[in-house]
Coordinates of C-alpha atoms and ligand atoms in Angstrom, one line a residue:
X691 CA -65.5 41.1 -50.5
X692 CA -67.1 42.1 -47.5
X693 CA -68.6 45.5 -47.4
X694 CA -67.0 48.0 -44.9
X695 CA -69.0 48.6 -41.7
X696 CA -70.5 51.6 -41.6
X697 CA -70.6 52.2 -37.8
X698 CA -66.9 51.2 -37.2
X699 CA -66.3 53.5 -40.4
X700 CA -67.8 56.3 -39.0
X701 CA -65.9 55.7 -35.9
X702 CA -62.7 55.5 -37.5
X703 CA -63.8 59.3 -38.9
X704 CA -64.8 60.7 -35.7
X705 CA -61.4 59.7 -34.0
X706 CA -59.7 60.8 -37.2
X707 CA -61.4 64.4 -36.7
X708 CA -60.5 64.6 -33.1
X709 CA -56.6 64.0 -34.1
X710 CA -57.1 66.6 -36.6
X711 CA -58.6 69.0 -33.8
X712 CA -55.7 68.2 -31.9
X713 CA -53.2 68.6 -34.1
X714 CA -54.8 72.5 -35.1
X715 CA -54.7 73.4 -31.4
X716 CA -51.0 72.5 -31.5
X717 CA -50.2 74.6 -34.6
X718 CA -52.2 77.5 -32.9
X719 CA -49.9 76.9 -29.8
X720 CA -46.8 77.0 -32.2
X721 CA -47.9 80.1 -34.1
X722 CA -48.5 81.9 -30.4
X723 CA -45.1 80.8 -29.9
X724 CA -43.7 82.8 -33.0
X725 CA -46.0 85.8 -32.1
X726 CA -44.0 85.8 -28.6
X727 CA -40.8 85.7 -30.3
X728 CA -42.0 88.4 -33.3
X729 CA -43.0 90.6 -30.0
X730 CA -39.2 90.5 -28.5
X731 CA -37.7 91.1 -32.7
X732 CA -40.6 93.7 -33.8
X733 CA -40.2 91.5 -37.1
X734 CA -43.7 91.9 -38.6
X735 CA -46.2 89.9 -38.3
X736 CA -46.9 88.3 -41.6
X737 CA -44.5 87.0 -43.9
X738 CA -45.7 86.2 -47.3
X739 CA -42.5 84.5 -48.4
X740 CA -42.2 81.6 -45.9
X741 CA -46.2 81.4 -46.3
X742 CA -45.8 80.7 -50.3
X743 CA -42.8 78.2 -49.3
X744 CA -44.9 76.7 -46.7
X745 CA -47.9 76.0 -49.6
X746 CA -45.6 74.9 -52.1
X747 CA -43.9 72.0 -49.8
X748 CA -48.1 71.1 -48.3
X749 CA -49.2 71.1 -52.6
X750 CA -46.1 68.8 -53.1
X751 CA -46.7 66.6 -49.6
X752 CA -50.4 66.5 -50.6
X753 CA -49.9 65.3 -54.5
X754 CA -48.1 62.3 -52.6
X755 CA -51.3 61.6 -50.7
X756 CA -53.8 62.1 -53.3
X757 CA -55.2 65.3 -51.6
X758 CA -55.3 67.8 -54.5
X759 CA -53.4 71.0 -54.9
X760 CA -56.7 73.7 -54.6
X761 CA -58.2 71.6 -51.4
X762 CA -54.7 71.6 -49.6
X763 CA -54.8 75.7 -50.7
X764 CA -57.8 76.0 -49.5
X765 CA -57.8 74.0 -46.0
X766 CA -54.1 76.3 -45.5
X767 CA -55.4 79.3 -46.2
X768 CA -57.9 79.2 -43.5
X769 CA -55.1 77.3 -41.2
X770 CA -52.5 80.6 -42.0
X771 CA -55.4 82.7 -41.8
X772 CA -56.5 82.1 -38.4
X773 CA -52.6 82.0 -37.3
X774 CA -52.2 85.5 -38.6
X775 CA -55.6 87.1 -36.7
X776 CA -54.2 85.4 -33.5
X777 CA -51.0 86.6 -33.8
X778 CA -52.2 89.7 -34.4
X779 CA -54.5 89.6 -31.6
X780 CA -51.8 88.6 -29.4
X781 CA -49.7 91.9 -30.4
X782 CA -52.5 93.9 -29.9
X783 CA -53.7 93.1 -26.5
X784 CA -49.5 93.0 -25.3
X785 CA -49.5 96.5 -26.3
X786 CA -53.1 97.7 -25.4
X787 CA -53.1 96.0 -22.1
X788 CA -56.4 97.7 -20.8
X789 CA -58.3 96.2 -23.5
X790 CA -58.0 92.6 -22.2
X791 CA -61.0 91.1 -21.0
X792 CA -63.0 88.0 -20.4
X793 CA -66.0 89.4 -20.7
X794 CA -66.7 91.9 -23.6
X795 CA -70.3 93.6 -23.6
X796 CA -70.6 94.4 -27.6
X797 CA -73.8 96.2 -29.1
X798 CA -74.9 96.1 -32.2
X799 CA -77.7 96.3 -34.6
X800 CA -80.8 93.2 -34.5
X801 CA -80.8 90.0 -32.5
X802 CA -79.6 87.1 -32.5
X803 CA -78.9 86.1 -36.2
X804 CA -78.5 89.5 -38.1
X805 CA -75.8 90.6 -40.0
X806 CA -74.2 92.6 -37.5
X807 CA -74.5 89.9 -34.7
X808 CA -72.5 87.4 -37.2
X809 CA -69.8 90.5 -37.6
X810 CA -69.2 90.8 -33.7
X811 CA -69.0 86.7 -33.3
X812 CA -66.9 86.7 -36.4
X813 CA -64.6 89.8 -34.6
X814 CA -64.4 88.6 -31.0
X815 CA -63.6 84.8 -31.8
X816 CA -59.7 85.4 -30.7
X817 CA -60.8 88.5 -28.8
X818 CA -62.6 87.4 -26.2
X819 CA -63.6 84.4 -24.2
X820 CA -67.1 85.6 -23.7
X821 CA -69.5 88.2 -25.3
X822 CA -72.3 89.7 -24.1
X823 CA -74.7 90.8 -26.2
X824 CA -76.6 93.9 -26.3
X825 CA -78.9 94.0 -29.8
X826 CA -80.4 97.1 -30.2
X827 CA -83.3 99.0 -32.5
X828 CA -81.5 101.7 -34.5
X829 CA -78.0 102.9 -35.1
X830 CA -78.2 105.3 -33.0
X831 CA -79.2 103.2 -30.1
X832 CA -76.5 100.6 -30.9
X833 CA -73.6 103.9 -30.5
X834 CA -75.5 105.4 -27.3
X835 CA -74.8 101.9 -25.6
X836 CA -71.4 102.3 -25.4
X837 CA -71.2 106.4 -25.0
X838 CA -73.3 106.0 -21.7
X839 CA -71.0 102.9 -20.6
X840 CA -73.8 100.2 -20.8
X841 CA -71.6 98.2 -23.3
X842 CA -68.0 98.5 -24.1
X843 CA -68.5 97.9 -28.2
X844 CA -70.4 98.8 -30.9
X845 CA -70.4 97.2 -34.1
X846 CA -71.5 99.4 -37.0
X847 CA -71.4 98.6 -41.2
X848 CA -70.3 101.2 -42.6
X849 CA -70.3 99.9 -46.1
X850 CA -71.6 97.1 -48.5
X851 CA -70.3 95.8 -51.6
X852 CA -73.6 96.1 -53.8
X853 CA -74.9 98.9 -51.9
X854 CA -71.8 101.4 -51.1
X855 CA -71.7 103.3 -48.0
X856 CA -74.0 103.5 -45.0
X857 CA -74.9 107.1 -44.6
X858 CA -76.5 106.9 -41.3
X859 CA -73.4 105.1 -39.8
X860 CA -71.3 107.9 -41.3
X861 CA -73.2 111.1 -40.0
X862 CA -73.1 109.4 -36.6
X863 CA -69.8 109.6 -36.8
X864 CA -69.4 113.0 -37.2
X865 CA -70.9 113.8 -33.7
X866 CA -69.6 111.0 -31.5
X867 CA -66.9 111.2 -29.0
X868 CA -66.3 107.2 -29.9
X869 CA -62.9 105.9 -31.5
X870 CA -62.7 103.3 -34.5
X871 CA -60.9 100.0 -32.6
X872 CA -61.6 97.4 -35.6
X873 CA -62.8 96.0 -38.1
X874 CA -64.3 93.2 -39.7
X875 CA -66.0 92.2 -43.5
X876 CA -68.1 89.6 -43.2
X877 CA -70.0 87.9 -46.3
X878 CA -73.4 88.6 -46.5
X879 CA -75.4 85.8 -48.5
X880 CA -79.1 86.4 -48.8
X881 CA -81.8 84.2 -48.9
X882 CA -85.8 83.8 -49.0
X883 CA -86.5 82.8 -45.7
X884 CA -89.8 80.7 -44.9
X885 CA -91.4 79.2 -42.1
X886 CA -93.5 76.3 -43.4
X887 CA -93.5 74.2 -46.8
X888 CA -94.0 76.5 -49.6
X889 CA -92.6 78.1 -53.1
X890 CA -91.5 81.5 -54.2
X891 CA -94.6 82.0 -56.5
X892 CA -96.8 81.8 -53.1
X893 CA -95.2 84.6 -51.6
X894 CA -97.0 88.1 -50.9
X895 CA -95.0 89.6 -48.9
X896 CA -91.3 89.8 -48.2
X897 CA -89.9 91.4 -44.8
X898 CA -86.0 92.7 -44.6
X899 CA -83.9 95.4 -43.1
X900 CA -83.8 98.5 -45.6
X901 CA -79.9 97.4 -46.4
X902 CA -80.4 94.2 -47.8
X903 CA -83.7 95.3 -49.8
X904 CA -81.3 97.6 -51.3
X905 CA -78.7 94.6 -51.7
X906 CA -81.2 92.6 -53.6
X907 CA -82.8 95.5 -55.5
X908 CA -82.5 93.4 -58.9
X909 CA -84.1 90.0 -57.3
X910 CA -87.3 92.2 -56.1
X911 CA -87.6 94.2 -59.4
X912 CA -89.0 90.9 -60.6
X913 CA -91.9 90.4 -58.0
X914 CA -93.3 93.3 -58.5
X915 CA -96.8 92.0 -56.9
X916 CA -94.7 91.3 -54.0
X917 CA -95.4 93.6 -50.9
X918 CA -92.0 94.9 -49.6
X919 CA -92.4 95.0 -45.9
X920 CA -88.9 97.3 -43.8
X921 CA -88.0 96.0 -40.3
X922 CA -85.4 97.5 -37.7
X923 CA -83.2 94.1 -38.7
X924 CA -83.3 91.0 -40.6
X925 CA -83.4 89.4 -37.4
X926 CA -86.6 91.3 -36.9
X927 CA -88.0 90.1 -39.9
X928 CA -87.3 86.3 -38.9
X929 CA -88.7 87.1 -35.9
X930 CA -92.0 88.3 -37.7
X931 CA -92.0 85.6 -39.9
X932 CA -91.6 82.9 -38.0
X933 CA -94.4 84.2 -35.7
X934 CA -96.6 84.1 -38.5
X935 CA -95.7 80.8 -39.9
X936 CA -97.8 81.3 -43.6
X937 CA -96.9 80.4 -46.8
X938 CA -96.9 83.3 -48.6
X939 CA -94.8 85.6 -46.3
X940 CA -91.2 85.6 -46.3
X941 CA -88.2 87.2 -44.8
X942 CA -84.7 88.3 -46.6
X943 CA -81.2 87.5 -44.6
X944 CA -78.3 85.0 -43.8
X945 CA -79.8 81.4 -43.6
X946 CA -78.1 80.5 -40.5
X947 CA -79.2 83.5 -38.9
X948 CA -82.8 82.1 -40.2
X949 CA -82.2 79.2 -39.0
X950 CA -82.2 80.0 -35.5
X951 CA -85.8 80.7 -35.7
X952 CA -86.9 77.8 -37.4
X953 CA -86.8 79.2 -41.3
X954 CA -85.3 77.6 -44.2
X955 CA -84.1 79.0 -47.3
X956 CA -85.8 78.3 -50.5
X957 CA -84.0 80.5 -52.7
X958 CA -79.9 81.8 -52.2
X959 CA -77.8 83.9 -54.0
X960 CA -80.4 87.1 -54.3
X961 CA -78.0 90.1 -54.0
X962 CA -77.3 92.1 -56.9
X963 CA -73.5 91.6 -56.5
X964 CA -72.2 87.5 -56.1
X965 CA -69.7 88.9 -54.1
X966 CA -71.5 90.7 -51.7
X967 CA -69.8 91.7 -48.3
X968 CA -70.0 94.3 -45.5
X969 CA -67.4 95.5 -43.9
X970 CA -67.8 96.4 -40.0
X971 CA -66.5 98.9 -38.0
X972 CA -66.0 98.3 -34.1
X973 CA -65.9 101.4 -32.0
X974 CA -65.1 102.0 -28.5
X975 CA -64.5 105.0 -25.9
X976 CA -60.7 104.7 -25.5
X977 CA -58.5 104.9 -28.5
X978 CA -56.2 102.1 -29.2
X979 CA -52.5 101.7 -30.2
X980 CA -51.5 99.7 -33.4
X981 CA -48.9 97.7 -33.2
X982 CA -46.1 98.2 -35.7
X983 CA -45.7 94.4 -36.9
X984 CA -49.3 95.3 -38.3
X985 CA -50.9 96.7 -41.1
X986 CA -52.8 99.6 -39.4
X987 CA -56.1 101.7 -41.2
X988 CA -56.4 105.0 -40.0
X989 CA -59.6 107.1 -40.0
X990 CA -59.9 110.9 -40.4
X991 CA -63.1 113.2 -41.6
X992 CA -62.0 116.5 -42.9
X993 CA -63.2 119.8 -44.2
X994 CA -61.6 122.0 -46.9
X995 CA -62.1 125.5 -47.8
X996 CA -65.0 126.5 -50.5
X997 CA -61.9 126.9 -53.5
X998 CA -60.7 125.4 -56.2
X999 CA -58.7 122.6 -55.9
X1000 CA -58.9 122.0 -52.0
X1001 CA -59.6 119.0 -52.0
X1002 CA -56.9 118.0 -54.2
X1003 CA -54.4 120.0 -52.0
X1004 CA -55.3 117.9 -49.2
X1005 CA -54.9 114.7 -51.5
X1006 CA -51.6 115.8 -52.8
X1007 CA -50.6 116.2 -49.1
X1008 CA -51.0 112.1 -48.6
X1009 CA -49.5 111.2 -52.0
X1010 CA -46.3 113.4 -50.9
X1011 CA -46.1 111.4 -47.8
X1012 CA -46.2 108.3 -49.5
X1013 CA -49.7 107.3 -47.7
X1014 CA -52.0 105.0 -50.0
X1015 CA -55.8 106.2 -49.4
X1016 CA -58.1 103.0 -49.3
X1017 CA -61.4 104.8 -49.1
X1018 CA -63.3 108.3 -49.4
X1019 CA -66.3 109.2 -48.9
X1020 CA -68.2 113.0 -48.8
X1021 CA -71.2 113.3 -46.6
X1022 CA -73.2 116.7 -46.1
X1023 CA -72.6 118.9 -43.2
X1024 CA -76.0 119.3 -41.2
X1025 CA -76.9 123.1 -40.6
X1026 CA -74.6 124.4 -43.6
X1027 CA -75.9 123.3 -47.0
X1028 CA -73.7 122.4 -49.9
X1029 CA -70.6 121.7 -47.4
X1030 CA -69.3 118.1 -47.4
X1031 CA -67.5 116.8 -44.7
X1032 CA -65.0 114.1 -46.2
X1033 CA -64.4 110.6 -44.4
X1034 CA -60.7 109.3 -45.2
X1035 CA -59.3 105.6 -44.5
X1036 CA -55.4 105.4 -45.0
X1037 CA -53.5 102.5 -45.0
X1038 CA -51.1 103.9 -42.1
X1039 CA -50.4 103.7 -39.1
X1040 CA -51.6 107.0 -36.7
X1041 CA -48.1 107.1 -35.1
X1042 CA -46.1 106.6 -38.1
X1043 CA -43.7 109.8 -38.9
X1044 CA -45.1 109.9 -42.2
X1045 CA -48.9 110.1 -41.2
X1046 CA -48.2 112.4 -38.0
X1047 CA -46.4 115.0 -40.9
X1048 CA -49.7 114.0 -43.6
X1049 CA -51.9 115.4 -40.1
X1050 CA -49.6 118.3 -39.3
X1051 CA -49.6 120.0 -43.2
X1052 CA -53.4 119.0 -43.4
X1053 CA -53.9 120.8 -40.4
X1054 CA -52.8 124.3 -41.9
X1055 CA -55.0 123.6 -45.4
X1056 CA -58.5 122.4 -43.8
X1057 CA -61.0 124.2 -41.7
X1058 CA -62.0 121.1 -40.2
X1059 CA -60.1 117.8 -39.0
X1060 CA -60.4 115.0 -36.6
X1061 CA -59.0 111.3 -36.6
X1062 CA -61.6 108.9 -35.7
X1063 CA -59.3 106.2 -35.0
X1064 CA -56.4 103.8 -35.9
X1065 CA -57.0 99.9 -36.0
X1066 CA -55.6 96.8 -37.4
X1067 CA -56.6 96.1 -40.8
X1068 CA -58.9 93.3 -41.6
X1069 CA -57.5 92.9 -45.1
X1070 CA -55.9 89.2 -44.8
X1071 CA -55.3 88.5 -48.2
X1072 CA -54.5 85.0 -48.8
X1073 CA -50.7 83.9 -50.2
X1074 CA -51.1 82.6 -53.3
X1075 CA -48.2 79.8 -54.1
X1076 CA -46.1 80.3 -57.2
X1077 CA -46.2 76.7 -58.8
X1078 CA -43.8 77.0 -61.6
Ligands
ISJ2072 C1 -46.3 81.4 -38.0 C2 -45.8 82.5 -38.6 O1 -46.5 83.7 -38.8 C3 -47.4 83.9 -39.9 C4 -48.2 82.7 -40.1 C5 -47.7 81.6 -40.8 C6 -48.3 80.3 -40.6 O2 -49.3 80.2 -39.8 O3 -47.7 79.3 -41.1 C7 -46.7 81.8 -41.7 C8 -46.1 83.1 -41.9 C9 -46.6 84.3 -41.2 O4 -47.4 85.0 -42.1 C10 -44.3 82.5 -39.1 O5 -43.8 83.6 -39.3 O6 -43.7 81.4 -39.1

């Protein structure tokens, strides 16, 4: 039998593709079609149920095609995924109409290729139809963009899986006049960057942003010959060296983001946690309404009296509300030692009756309180199908 030609193959695969292009920008066209009809019924936005009948009929379809049951899950869940963020998106800009823009100028930490420019491509993909970029040297920087007007975003972690909570981001946010618009996790899988042919055992000295030395504090502990250079980002470091182009330096970041400065990875996998994320927060100077056919975050920092059980008080205050806290975090007050000013995220919506009555009895019980913002949550969980 004559062997299959490889060119006309190949052919074949690229036309395939294109159908299968075609075919996702019509499903996106039919979920914006739902999102305009959810809009006029204020039926929420996702619906779990017709999502798990939806995966059970594609598993069944698929068995009859030979496509197995955890590729067809997989391939959907991205499919429902994006449907849901553009829904949402859609919901969002109807009832935020000042926020709809061509052009978005975003600022954020590092160049092209760092963490935090990945995060604002990742969060203004259904956003925006173009983003200019402003990468900047420190945190505070990246924040005084958008105060003084030179950018409308910022883009800021505020806290990583293997290395908890970003302190500097947090006291920031005590003193800004910014709101919490977004956010956005994205996975953050570092490597050992090089710039020419080389081996790990070769290496002297490794360059990285202080977060992701922390990240991969169990991967260095075992090179402890290895010189431990900081940069302002892991852009930076690619930067530095791919400049140098040696053998025995390296940098630590995301290999694509390498990869736009000519570095390949040699080793993967070096954080101390496998799954190892950050999640982004996106501020901006106008506060932003939540629509109610989302699941909203909302963002407050409090104070409490110096007495027993404050804190608790406030906490009870929530729980009597029926408001699920997501997150908590205590950072120090500058200029009065041993006070802790405490960063909330509840999974509510600011305008909700419930949350407005949480803010109105907190009010009376702390002596300090402020919402930073409410924002659609980036929590997309994917529907798992029940096969019986
Ligand atoms: C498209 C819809 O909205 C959402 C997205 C879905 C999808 O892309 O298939 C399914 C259910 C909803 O979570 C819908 O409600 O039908």
């Amino acid at each position: 039998m004559a062997s299959p030609n490889l060119d006309t193959v190949r052919k074949d695969i690229s036309g395939t593709d294109k159908q299968l292009l075609e075919l996702l920008a019509k499903r996106r066209q039919l979920s914006m079609e739902v999102a305009k009809s959810k809009l006029a019924s204020s039926k929420p936005v996702r619906d779990t149920t017709r999502e798990q009948q939806l995966l059970v009929e594609l598993i069944e379809t698929g068995k009859s095609l030979q496509l197995d049951a955890p590729y067809v899950t997989q391939v959907f869940h991205s499919i429902i995924e994006d449907s849901v963020l553009l829904q949402q998106a859609y919901l969002q800009q109807h009832i935020n109409p000042d926020t709809i823009a061509h052009k978005v100028r975003v600022a954020f930490l590092g160049q092209q290729g760092s963490y935090s420019h990945l995060a604002a491509q990742k969060y203004f993909a259904r956003k925006a139809e173009e983003v200019i970029e402003h990468g900047c040297k420190t945190f505070k920087e990246v924040i005084g963009k958008v105060e003084n007007g030179l950018a409308d975003y910022a883009l800021l972690p505020i806290e990583n899986t293997s290395s908890g909570g970003i302190n500097e981001v947090y006291d920031l946010l005590q003193h800004t006049s910014l709101h919490i618009v977004g956010e956005v996790s994205v996975p953050v899988e570092h490597c050992l960057l090089v710039a020419t042919a080389t081996s790990e055992e070769k290496i002297k000295t490794i360059y990285s942003h202080f977060q992701p030395i922390a990240q991969c504090s169990e991967y260095l502990s075992h090179l402890p010959e290895v010189a431990i250079e900081r940069t302002d980002a892991t852009s930076h470091a690619f930067e530095i060296v791919a400049n140098m182009a040696r053998d025995d330096v390296a940098a630590i970041g995301n290999a694509d983001g390498g990869r736009l400065y000519g570095l390949t990875a040699i080793r993967t996998g070096l954080a101390n946690q496998k799954q190892n994320y950050s999640r982004f927060i996106v501020v901006a100077r106008k506060p932003i309404d939540v629509a109610e056919q989302i699941p909203a975050k909302t963002t407050f920092i409090m104070s409490v009296k110096q007495r027993p059980g404050a804190l608790v008080d406030a906490l009870i205050i929530l729980k009597q509300n029926n408001i699920n806290m997501c997150k908590l975090e205590s950072r120090p007050i500058p200029g009065n030692p041993w006070e802790e000013m405490f960063y909330v995220d509840v999974e509510s919506n600011v305008s909700s009756s419930n949350l407005i009555t949480a803010m109105e009895q907190l009010n009376d019980i702390t002596t300090f309180i402020k919402i930073l913002g409410c924002y659609p949550s980036d929590d997309i969980s994917p529907t798992e199908p029940v096969v019986d």
